[in-house]
Amino acid sequence: MKNNLEKLRKEKGIKQEELALAMEVSRQTISSLESGKYNPSILLAFKLAKFFEMSIEEIFIFEED
């Protein structure tokens, strides 16, 4: 699943470590999300949407195969 997470994080001027701390996950989780290697749990997706004050759909791009 593609996402705009890295772009949004950089626009806010925060590091992966800072976002990870706010989301209560590891920096590796944030890195994996940004690279598209990991899809978030629904809880994490909602937490990220709340953090960035956006909808989940504005952050994560669902593509059907």
mmCIF file with all atom_site columns, C-alpha atoms in Angstrom:
data_model
loop_
_atom_site.group_PDB
_atom_site.id
_atom_site.type_symbol
_atom_site.label_atom_id
_atom_site.label_alt_id
_atom_site.label_comp_id
_atom_site.label_asym_id
_atom_site.label_entity_id
_atom_site.label_seq_id
_atom_site.pdbx_PDB_ins_code
_atom_site.Cartn_x
_atom_site.Cartn_y
_atom_site.Cartn_z
_atom_site.occupancy
_atom_site.B_iso_or_equiv
_atom_site.pdbx_formal_charge
_atom_site.auth_seq_id
_atom_site.auth_comp_id
_atom_site.auth_asym_id
_atom_site.auth_atom_id
_atom_site.pdbx_PDB_model_num
ATOM 1  C CA . MET A 1 1  ? 0.000  0.000  0.000  1.00 0.00 ? 1  MET A CA 1
ATOM 2  C CA . LYS A 1 2  ? 1.388  3.374  -0.966 1.00 0.00 ? 2  LYS A CA 1
ATOM 3  C CA . ASN A 1 3  ? 1.266  6.309  1.409  1.00 0.00 ? 3  ASN A CA 1
ATOM 4  C CA . ASN A 1 4  ? 2.213  9.946  1.879  1.00 0.00 ? 4  ASN A CA 1
ATOM 5  C CA . LEU A 1 5  ? 3.667  9.403  5.328  1.00 0.00 ? 5  LEU A CA 1
ATOM 6  C CA . GLU A 1 6  ? 7.265  10.454 4.640  1.00 0.00 ? 6  GLU A CA 1
ATOM 7  C CA . LYS A 1 7  ? 6.151  13.616 2.825  1.00 0.00 ? 7  LYS A CA 1
ATOM 8  C CA . LEU A 1 8  ? 3.745  14.547 5.629  1.00 0.00 ? 8  LEU A CA 1
ATOM 9  C CA . ARG A 1 9  ? 6.336  13.855 8.325  1.00 0.00 ? 9  ARG A CA 1
ATOM 10 C CA . LYS A 1 10 ? 8.949  15.994 6.579  1.00 0.00 ? 10 LYS A CA 1
ATOM 11 C CA . GLU A 1 11 ? 6.441  18.818 6.046  1.00 0.00 ? 11 GLU A CA 1
ATOM 12 C CA . LYS A 1 12 ? 5.887  18.826 9.823  1.00 0.00 ? 12 LYS A CA 1
ATOM 13 C CA . GLY A 1 13 ? 9.655  18.872 10.323 1.00 0.00 ? 13 GLY A CA 1
ATOM 14 C CA . ILE A 1 14 ? 9.786  15.796 12.532 1.00 0.00 ? 14 ILE A CA 1
ATOM 15 C CA . LYS A 1 15 ? 12.112 12.803 12.530 1.00 0.00 ? 15 LYS A CA 1
ATOM 16 C CA . GLN A 1 16 ? 11.064 9.179  12.266 1.00 0.00 ? 16 GLN A CA 1
ATOM 17 C CA . GLU A 1 17 ? 12.019 8.732  15.921 1.00 0.00 ? 17 GLU A CA 1
ATOM 18 C CA . GLU A 1 18 ? 9.703  11.552 16.998 1.00 0.00 ? 18 GLU A CA 1
ATOM 19 C CA . LEU A 1 19 ? 6.763  10.176 15.043 1.00 0.00 ? 19 LEU A CA 1
ATOM 20 C CA . ALA A 1 20 ? 7.471  6.687  16.375 1.00 0.00 ? 20 ALA A CA 1
ATOM 21 C CA . LEU A 1 21 ? 7.416  7.992  19.946 1.00 0.00 ? 21 LEU A CA 1
ATOM 22 C CA . ALA A 1 22 ? 4.114  9.803  19.346 1.00 0.00 ? 22 ALA A CA 1
ATOM 23 C CA . MET A 1 23 ? 2.605  6.635  17.818 1.00 0.00 ? 23 MET A CA 1
ATOM 24 C CA . GLU A 1 24 ? 4.094  4.325  20.476 1.00 0.00 ? 24 GLU A CA 1
ATOM 25 C CA . VAL A 1 25 ? 5.856  2.178  17.856 1.00 0.00 ? 25 VAL A CA 1
ATOM 26 C CA . SER A 1 26 ? 9.491  1.665  16.881 1.00 0.00 ? 26 SER A CA 1
ATOM 27 C CA . ARG A 1 27 ? 11.374 3.859  14.427 1.00 0.00 ? 27 ARG A CA 1
ATOM 28 C CA . GLN A 1 28 ? 11.715 0.732  12.288 1.00 0.00 ? 28 GLN A CA 1
ATOM 29 C CA . THR A 1 29 ? 7.911  0.530  12.055 1.00 0.00 ? 29 THR A CA 1
ATOM 30 C CA . ILE A 1 30 ? 7.755  4.102  10.751 1.00 0.00 ? 30 ILE A CA 1
ATOM 31 C CA . SER A 1 31 ? 10.562 3.367  8.294  1.00 0.00 ? 31 SER A CA 1
ATOM 32 C CA . SER A 1 32 ? 8.781  0.225  7.064  1.00 0.00 ? 32 SER A CA 1
ATOM 33 C CA . LEU A 1 33 ? 5.519  2.120  6.668  1.00 0.00 ? 33 LEU A CA 1
ATOM 34 C CA . GLU A 1 34 ? 7.204  4.884  4.674  1.00 0.00 ? 34 GLU A CA 1
ATOM 35 C CA . SER A 1 35 ? 8.914  2.402  2.365  1.00 0.00 ? 35 SER A CA 1
ATOM 36 C CA . GLY A 1 36 ? 5.688  0.460  1.797  1.00 0.00 ? 36 GLY A CA 1
ATOM 37 C CA . LYS A 1 37 ? 7.096  -2.741 3.319  1.00 0.00 ? 37 LYS A CA 1
ATOM 38 C CA . TYR A 1 38 ? 4.495  -2.767 6.091  1.00 0.00 ? 38 TYR A CA 1
ATOM 39 C CA . ASN A 1 39 ? 0.798  -1.983 6.197  1.00 0.00 ? 39 ASN A CA 1
ATOM 40 C CA . PRO A 1 40 ? -0.432 -0.397 9.422  1.00 0.00 ? 40 PRO A CA 1
ATOM 41 C CA . SER A 1 41 ? -2.961 -1.885 11.779 1.00 0.00 ? 41 SER A CA 1
ATOM 42 C CA . ILE A 1 42 ? -6.276 -0.061 11.679 1.00 0.00 ? 42 ILE A CA 1
ATOM 43 C CA . LEU A 1 43 ? -5.485 1.406  15.117 1.00 0.00 ? 43 LEU A CA 1
ATOM 44 C CA . LEU A 1 44 ? -2.139 2.785  13.924 1.00 0.00 ? 44 LEU A CA 1
ATOM 45 C CA . ALA A 1 45 ? -3.752 4.156  10.757 1.00 0.00 ? 45 ALA A CA 1
ATOM 46 C CA . PHE A 1 46 ? -6.327 6.023  12.866 1.00 0.00 ? 46 PHE A CA 1
ATOM 47 C CA . LYS A 1 47 ? -3.617 7.346  15.215 1.00 0.00 ? 47 LYS A CA 1
ATOM 48 C CA . LEU A 1 48 ? -1.587 8.627  12.264 1.00 0.00 ? 48 LEU A CA 1
ATOM 49 C CA . ALA A 1 49 ? -4.657 10.257 10.720 1.00 0.00 ? 49 ALA A CA 1
ATOM 50 C CA . LYS A 1 50 ? -5.431 12.002 13.997 1.00 0.00 ? 50 LYS A CA 1
ATOM 51 C CA . PHE A 1 51 ? -1.806 13.102 14.415 1.00 0.00 ? 51 PHE A CA 1
ATOM 52 C CA . PHE A 1 52 ? -1.699 14.654 10.931 1.00 0.00 ? 52 PHE A CA 1
ATOM 53 C CA . GLU A 1 53 ? -5.294 15.913 11.167 1.00 0.00 ? 53 GLU A CA 1
ATOM 54 C CA . MET A 1 54 ? -6.231 14.109 7.966  1.00 0.00 ? 54 MET A CA 1
ATOM 55 C CA . SER A 1 55 ? -8.384 11.200 6.915  1.00 0.00 ? 55 SER A CA 1
ATOM 56 C CA . ILE A 1 56 ? -6.835 7.760  6.585  1.00 0.00 ? 56 ILE A CA 1
ATOM 57 C CA . GLU A 1 57 ? -7.517 7.929  2.836  1.00 0.00 ? 57 GLU A CA 1
ATOM 58 C CA . GLU A 1 58 ? -5.459 11.120 2.548  1.00 0.00 ? 58 GLU A CA 1
ATOM 59 C CA . ILE A 1 59 ? -2.432 9.332  4.029  1.00 0.00 ? 59 ILE A CA 1
ATOM 60 C CA . PHE A 1 60 ? -2.774 5.793  2.665  1.00 0.00 ? 60 PHE A CA 1
ATOM 61 C CA . ILE A 1 61 ? -3.506 5.029  -0.984 1.00 0.00 ? 61 ILE A CA 1
ATOM 62 C CA . PHE A 1 62 ? -5.344 1.756  -1.521 1.00 0.00 ? 62 PHE A CA 1
ATOM 63 C CA . GLU A 1 63 ? -4.620 0.120  -4.868 1.00 0.00 ? 63 GLU A CA 1
ATOM 64 C CA . GLU A 1 64 ? -6.522 -2.967 -5.965 1.00 0.00 ? 64 GLU A CA 1
ATOM 65 C CA . ASP A 1 65 ? -4.434 -5.602 -7.707 1.00 0.00 ? 65 ASP A CA 1
#
